[in-house]
Short mmCIF file of C-alpha atoms and ligand atoms in Angstrom, two decimals:
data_model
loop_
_atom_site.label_atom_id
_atom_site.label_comp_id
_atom_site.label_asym_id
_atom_site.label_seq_id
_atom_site.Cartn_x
_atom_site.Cartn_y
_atom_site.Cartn_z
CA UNK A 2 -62.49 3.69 -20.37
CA UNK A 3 -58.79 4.97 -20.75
CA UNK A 4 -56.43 2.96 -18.46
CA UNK A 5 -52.95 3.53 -18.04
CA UNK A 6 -51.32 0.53 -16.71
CA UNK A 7 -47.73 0.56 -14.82
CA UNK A 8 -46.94 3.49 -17.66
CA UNK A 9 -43.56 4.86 -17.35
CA UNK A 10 -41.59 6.53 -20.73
CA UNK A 11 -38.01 7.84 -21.54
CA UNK A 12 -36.88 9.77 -23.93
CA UNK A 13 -33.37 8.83 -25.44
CA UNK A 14 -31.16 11.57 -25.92
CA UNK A 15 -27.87 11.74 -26.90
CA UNK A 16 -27.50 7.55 -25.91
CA UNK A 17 -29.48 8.11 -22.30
CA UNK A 18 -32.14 7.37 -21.39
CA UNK A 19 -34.11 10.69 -19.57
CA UNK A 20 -37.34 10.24 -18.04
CA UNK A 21 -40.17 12.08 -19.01
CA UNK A 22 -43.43 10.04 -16.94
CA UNK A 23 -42.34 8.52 -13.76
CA UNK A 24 -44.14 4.84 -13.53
CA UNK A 25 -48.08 5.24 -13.00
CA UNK A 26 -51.82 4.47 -13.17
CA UNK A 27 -54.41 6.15 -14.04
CA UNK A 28 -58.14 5.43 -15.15
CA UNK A 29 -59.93 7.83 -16.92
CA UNK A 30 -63.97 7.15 -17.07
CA UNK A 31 -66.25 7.00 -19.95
CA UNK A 32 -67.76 10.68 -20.47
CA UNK A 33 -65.65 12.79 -18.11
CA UNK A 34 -63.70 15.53 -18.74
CA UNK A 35 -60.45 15.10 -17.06
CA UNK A 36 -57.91 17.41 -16.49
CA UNK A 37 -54.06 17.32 -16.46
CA UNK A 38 -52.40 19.95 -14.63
CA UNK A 39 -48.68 20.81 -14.66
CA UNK A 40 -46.02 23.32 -14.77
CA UNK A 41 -43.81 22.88 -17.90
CA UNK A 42 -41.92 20.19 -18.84
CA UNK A 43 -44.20 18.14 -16.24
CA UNK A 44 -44.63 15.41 -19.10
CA UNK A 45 -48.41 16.67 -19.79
CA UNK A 46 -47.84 16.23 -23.76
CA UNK A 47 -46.11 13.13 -23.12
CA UNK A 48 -49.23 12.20 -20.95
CA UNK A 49 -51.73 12.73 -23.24
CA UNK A 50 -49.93 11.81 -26.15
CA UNK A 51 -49.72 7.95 -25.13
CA UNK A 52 -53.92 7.37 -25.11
CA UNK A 53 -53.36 7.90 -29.34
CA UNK A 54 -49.93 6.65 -29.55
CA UNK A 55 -48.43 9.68 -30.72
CA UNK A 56 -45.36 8.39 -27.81
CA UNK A 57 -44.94 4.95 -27.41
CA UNK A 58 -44.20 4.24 -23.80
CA UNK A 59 -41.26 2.95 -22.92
CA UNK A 60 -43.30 0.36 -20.49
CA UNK A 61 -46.70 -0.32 -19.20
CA UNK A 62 -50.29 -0.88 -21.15
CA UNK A 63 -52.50 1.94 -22.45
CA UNK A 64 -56.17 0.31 -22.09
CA UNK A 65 -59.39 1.92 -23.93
CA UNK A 66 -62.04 -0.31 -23.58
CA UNK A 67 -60.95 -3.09 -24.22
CA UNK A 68 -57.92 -2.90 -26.39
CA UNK A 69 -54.42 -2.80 -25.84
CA UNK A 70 -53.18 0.37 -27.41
CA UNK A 71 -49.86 -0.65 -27.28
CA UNK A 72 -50.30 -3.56 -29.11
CA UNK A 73 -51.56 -1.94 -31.98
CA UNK A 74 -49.91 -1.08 -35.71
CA UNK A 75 -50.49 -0.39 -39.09
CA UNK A 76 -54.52 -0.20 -39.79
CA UNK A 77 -55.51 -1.27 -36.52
CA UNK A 78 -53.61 1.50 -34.98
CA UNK A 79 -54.93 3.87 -37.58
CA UNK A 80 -58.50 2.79 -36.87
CA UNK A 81 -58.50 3.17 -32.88
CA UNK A 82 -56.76 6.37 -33.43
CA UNK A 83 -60.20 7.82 -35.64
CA UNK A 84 -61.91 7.06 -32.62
CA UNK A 85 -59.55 9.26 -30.82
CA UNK A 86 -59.95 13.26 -31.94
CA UNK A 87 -56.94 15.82 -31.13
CA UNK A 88 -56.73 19.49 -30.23
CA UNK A 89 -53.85 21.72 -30.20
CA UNK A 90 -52.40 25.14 -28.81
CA UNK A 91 -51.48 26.16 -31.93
CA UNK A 92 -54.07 24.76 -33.92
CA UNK A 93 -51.91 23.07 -36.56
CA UNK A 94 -54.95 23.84 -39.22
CA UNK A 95 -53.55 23.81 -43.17
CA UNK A 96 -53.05 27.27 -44.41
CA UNK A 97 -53.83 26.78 -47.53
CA UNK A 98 -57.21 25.34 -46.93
CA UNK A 99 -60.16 26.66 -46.28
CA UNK A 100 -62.41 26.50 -42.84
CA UNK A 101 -64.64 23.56 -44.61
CA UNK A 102 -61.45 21.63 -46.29
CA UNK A 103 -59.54 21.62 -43.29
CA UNK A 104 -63.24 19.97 -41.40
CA UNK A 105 -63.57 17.71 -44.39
CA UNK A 106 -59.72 16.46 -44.64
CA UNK A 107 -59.91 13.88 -41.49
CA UNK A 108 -63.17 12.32 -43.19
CA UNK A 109 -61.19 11.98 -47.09
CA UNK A 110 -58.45 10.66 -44.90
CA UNK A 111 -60.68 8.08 -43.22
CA UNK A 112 -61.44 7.22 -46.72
CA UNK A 113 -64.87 9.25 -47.24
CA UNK A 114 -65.23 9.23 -51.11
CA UNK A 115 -69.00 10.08 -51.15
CA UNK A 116 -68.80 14.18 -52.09
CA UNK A 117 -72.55 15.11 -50.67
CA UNK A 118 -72.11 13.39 -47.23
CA UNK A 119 -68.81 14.97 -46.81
CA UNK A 120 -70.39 18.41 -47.13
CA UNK A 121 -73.57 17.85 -45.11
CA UNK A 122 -71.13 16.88 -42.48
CA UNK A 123 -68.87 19.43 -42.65
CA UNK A 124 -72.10 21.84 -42.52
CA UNK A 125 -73.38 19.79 -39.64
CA UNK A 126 -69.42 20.66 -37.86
CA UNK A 127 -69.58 24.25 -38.66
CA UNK A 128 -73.03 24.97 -36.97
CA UNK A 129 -72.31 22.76 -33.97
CA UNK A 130 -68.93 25.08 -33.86
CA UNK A 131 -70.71 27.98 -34.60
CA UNK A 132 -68.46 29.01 -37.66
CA UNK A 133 -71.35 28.45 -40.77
CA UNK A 134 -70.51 31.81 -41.94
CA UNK A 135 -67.41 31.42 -42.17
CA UNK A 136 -66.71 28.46 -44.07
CA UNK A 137 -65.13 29.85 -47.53
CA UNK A 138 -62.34 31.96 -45.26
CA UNK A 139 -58.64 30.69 -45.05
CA UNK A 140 -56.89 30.14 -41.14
CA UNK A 141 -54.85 33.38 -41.46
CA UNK A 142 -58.24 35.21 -41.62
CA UNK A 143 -60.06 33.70 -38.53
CA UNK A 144 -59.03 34.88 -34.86
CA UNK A 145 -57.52 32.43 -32.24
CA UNK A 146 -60.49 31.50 -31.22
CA UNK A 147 -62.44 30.83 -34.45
CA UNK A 148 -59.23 28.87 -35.37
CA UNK A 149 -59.43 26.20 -32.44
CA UNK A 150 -63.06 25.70 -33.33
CA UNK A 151 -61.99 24.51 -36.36
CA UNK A 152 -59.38 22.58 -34.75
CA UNK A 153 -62.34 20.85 -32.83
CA UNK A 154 -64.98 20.41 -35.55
CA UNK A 155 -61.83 18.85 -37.46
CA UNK A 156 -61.55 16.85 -34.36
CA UNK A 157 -64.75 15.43 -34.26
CA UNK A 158 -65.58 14.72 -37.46
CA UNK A 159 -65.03 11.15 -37.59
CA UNK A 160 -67.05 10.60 -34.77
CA UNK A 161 -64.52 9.84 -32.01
CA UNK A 162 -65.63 8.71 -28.68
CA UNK A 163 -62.48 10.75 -26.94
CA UNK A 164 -61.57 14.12 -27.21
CA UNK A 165 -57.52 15.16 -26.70
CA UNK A 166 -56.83 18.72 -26.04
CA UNK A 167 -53.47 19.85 -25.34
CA UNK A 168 -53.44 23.25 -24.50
CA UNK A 169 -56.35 24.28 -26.37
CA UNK A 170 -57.06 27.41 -25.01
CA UNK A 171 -53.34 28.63 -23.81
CA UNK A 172 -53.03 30.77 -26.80
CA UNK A 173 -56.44 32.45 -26.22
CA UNK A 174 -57.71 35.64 -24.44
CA UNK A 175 -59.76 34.89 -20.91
CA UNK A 176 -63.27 36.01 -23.20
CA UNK A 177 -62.42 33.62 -25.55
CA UNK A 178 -60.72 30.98 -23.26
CA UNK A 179 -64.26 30.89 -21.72
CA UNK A 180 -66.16 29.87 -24.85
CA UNK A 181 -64.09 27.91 -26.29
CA UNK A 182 -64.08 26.08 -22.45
CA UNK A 183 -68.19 26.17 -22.89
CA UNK A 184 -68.07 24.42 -26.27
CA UNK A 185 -65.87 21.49 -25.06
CA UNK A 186 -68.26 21.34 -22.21
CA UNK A 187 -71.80 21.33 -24.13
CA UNK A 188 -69.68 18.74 -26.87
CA UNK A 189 -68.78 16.49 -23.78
CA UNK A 190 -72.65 16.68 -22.26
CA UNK A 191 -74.45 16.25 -25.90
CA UNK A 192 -72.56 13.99 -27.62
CA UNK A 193 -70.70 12.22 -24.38
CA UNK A 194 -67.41 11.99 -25.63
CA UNK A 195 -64.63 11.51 -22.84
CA UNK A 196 -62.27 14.80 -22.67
CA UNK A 197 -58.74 15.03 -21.47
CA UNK A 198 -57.44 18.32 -20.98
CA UNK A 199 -54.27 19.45 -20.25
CA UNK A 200 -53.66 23.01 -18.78
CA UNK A 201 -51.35 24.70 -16.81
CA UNK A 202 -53.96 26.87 -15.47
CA UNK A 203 -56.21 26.04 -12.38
CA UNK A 204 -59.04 27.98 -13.54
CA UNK A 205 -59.28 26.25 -16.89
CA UNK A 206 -60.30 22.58 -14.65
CA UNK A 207 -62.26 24.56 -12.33
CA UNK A 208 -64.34 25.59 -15.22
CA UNK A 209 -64.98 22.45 -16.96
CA UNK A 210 -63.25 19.18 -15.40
CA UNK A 211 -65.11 16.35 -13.49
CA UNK A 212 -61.34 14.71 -11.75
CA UNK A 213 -57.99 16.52 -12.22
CA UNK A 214 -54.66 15.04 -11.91
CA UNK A 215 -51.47 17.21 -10.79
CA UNK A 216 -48.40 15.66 -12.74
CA UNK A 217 -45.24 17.63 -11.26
CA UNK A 218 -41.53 16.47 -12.77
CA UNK A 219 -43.05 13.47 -14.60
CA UNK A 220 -44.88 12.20 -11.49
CA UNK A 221 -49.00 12.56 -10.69
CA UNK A 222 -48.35 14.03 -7.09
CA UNK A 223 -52.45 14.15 -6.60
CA UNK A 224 -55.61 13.16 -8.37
CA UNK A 225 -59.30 13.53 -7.58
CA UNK A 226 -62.30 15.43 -8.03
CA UNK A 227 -62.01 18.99 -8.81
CA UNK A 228 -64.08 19.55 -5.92
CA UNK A 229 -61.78 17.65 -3.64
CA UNK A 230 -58.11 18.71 -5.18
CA UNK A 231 -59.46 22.90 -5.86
CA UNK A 232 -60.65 23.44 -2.03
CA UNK A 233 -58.33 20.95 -0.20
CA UNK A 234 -55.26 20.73 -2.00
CA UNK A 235 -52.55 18.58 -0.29
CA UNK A 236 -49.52 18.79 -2.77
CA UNK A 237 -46.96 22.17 -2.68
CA UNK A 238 -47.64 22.28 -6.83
CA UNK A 239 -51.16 22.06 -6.21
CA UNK A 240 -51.30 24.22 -3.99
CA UNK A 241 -49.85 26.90 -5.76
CA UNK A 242 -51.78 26.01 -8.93
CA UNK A 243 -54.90 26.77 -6.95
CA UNK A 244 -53.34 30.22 -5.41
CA UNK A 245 -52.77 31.38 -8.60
CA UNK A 246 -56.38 31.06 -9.58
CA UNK A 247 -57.71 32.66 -5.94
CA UNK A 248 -54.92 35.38 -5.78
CA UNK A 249 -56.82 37.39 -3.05
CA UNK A 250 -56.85 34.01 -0.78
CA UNK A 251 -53.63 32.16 0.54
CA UNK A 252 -53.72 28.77 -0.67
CA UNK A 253 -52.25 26.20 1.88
CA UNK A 254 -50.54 27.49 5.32
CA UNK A 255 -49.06 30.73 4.59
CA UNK A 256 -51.75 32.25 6.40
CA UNK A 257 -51.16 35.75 6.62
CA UNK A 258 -53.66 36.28 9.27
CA UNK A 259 -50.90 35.43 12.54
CA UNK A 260 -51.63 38.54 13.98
CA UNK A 261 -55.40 38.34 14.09
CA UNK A 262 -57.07 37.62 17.17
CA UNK A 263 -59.42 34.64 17.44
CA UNK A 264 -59.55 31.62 16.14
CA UNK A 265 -58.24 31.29 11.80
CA UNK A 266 -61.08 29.15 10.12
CA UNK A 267 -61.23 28.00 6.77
CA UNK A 268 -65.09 26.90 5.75
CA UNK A 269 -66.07 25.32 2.67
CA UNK A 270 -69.58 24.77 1.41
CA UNK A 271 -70.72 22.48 -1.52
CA UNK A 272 -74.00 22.29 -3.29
CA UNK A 273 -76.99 23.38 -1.22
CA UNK A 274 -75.00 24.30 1.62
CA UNK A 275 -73.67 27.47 -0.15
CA UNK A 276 -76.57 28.84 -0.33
CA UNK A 277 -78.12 28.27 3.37
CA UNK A 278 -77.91 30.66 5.91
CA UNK A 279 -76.22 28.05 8.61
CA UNK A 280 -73.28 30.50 9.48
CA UNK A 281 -75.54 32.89 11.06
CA UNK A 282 -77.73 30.06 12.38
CA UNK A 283 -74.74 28.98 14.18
CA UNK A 284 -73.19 31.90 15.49
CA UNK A 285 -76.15 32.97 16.72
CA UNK A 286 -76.89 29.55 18.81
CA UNK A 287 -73.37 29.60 20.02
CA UNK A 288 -73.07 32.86 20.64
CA UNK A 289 -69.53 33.53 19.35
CA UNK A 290 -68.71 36.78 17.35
CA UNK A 291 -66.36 36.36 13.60
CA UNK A 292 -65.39 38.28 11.02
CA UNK A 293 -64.62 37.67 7.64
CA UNK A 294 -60.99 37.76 6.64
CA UNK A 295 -61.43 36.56 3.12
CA UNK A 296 -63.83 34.50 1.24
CA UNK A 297 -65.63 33.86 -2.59
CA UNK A 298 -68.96 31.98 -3.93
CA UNK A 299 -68.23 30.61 -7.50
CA UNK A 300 -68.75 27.23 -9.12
CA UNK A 301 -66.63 24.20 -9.92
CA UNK A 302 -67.94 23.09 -13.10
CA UNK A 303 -71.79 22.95 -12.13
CA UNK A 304 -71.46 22.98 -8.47
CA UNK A 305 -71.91 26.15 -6.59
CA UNK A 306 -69.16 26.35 -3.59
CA UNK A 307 -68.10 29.00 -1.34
CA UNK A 308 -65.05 29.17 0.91
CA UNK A 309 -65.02 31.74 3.70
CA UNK A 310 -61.51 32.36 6.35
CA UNK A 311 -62.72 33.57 9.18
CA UNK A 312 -61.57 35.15 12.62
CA UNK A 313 -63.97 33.31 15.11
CA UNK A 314 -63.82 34.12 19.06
CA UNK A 315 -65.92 33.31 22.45
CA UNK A 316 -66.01 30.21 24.40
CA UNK A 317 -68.21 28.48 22.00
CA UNK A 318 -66.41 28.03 19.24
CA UNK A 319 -65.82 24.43 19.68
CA UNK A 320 -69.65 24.13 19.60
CA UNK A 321 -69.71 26.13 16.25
CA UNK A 322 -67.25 23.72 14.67
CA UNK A 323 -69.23 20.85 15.20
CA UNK A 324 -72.31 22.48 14.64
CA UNK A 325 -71.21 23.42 11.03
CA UNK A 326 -69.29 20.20 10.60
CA UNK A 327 -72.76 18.67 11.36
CA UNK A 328 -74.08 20.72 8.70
CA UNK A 329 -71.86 19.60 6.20
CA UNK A 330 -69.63 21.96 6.21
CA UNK A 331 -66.19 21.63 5.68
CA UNK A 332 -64.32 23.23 8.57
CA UNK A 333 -60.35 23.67 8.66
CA UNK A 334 -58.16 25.33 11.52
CA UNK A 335 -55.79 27.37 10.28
CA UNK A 336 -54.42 29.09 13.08
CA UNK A 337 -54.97 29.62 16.87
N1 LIG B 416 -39.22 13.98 -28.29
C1 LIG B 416 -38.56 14.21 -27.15
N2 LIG B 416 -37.28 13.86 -27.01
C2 LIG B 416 -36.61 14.08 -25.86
N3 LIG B 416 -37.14 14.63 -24.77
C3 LIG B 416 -38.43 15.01 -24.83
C4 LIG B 416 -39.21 14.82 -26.03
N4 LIG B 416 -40.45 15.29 -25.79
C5 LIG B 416 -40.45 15.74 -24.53
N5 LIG B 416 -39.24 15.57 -23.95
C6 LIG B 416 -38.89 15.92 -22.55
O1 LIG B 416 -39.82 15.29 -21.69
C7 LIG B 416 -40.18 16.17 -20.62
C8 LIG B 416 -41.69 16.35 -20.61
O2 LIG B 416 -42.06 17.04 -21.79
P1 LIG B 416 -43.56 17.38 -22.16
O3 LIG B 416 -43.56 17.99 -23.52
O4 LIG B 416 -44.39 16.19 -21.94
O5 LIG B 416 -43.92 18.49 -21.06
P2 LIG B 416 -45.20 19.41 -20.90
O6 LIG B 416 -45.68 19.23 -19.51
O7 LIG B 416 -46.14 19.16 -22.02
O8 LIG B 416 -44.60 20.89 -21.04
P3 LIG B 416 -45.24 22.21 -21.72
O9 LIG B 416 -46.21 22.77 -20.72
O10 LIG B 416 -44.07 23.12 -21.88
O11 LIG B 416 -45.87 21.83 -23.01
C9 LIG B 416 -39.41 17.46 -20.84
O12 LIG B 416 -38.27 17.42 -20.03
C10 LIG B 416 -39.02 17.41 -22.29
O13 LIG B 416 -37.83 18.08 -22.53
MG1 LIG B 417 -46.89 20.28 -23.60
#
């Protein structure tokens, strides 16, 4: 769906050229919600901001479908780019509109002249944002979170097939982080638009992304499924991304378990398997003794997990590990 091709960009300042995206490629599938993940000044705006040509790169092809972003200007660009809907941190909504003017000013742009459909739109926006009652008020009366569902019923009003949100909920509380999180979820199930998030927060892709891409100093240092990158991250920056959202766990090999007798286990479960009893099935047929060190059951967009460090001793242990590798469990040696 979104393809970035050999992509590499510079910004010129002061008569250099400073590099902002390292060269790379990336695909991006129809109907996912993907997630960019960096500290700041990664290159995360820069990213994103190439799939609607906000940045030009400075080489490379941006792909969606089937056309050649890059090779696009005047009202060719302006028509791929209405197919191509744009969140913000800060909003940027018009202050001196109202709620339903600043909804109905992307579909007057797109050259909507017809007065009734404009409004029946706009209503159909406000209820699928949940802000109907609230249509008549002015941005500087809304809270944060009101004001970035207006950003995204703005968004999607012309019916764009991908959704760009850069730092959309930064400037939020957690409460309101979370349902703004569930609306871009339920918008990306019911009307399947593609999503591309950027965050700098690990919890924010947990929540909602199907793949995730680390970009650290203008380079993607990892890229997978959230699944795959959230329990077994490889990268240092990853790493610490995911620590940050698990602060009672260590993340990676600082294990701070050295002086704990027994063998230092790390067990993941996915699906189904987090909610069978095969740990005590196990112990019990191989007769070694554990105990928990540390350990959570939560979900990664809609798939339950649960990751467990444990202390495990007796001479079966090697027997355990295959038995619960067998099981489909994901078993990691931390220590011994
Ligand atoms: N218009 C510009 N001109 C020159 N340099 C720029 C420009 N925009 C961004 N940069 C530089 O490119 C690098 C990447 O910036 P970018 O805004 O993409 O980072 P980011 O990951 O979005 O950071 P943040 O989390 O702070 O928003 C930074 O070093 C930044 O200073
Ligand atoms: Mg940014």
């Amino acid at each position: 769906m979104i393809r970035f091709v050999d992509v590499h960009k510079s910004y010129r300042v002061d008569g250099k050229d400073i590099p902002a995206l390292e060269p790379f490629s990336l695909e991006i599938a129809d109907g996912e919600v993907f997630g960019i993940i960096g500290h700041s000044g990664a290159g995360k705006s820069t990213l994103i901001r190439l799939i609607n040509m906000l940045e030009r790169p400075s080489g490379g092809q941006i792909l969606i479908g089937d056309t050649d972003m890059t090779a696009l200007t005047g009202p060719a660009l302006r028509a791929a780019r209405q197919r191509i809907g744009m969140i913000f941190q800060h909003f940027n909504l018009l202050s001196s509109q109202t709620v339903a003017e600043n909804i109905a000013f992307p579909l007057r742009i797109a050259g909507g002249k017809d007065s009734a459909a404009i409004h029946a739109r706009v209503d159909e926006l406000l209820r699928r944002v949940g802000l109907t009652e609230h249509a008549h008020k002015y941005p500087s009366q809304l809270s944060g979170g009101q004001k970035q569902r207006v950003g995204i019923a703005r968004a999607l009003a012309n019916n764009p097939s991908i959704l760009l949100c850069d730092e959309a909920t930064s400037a939020l509380d957690p409460q309101t982080t979370a349902s703004v999180l569930d609306l871009l979820a339920e918008i990306n199930r019911e009307l399947k638009l593609t999503v591309v998030l950027i965050t700098h927060e690990m919890d924010v892709v947990r929540r909602v992304c199907d793949r995730v891409a680390v970009l650290d100093a203008g380079r993607i240092v990892e890229h997978g499924t959230v699944a795959d990158v959230f329990l077994h991250p490889r990268h240092a920056t990853t790493r610490r991304f995911v620590s940050e959202a698990l602060p009672e766990e260590a993340a990676g090999e600082q294990v701070p378990y050295q002086h704990v007798p027994g063998r230092i286990l790390r067990l993941s479960f996915r699906g189904e398997a987090t909610w069978s009893p095969t740990l005590g099935r196990v112990t019990r047929e191989t007769r070694v003794d554990f105990n928990i060190l540390a350990g959570r059951i939560d979900r990664i967009k809609d798939l339950p997990y649960g990751q467990l460090t444990l202390a495990m001793h007796g001479d079966g242990v090697d027997a355990a590990l295959k038995a619960l590798r067998d099981a489909g469990i994901e078993v990691e040696e931390l220590a011994r």
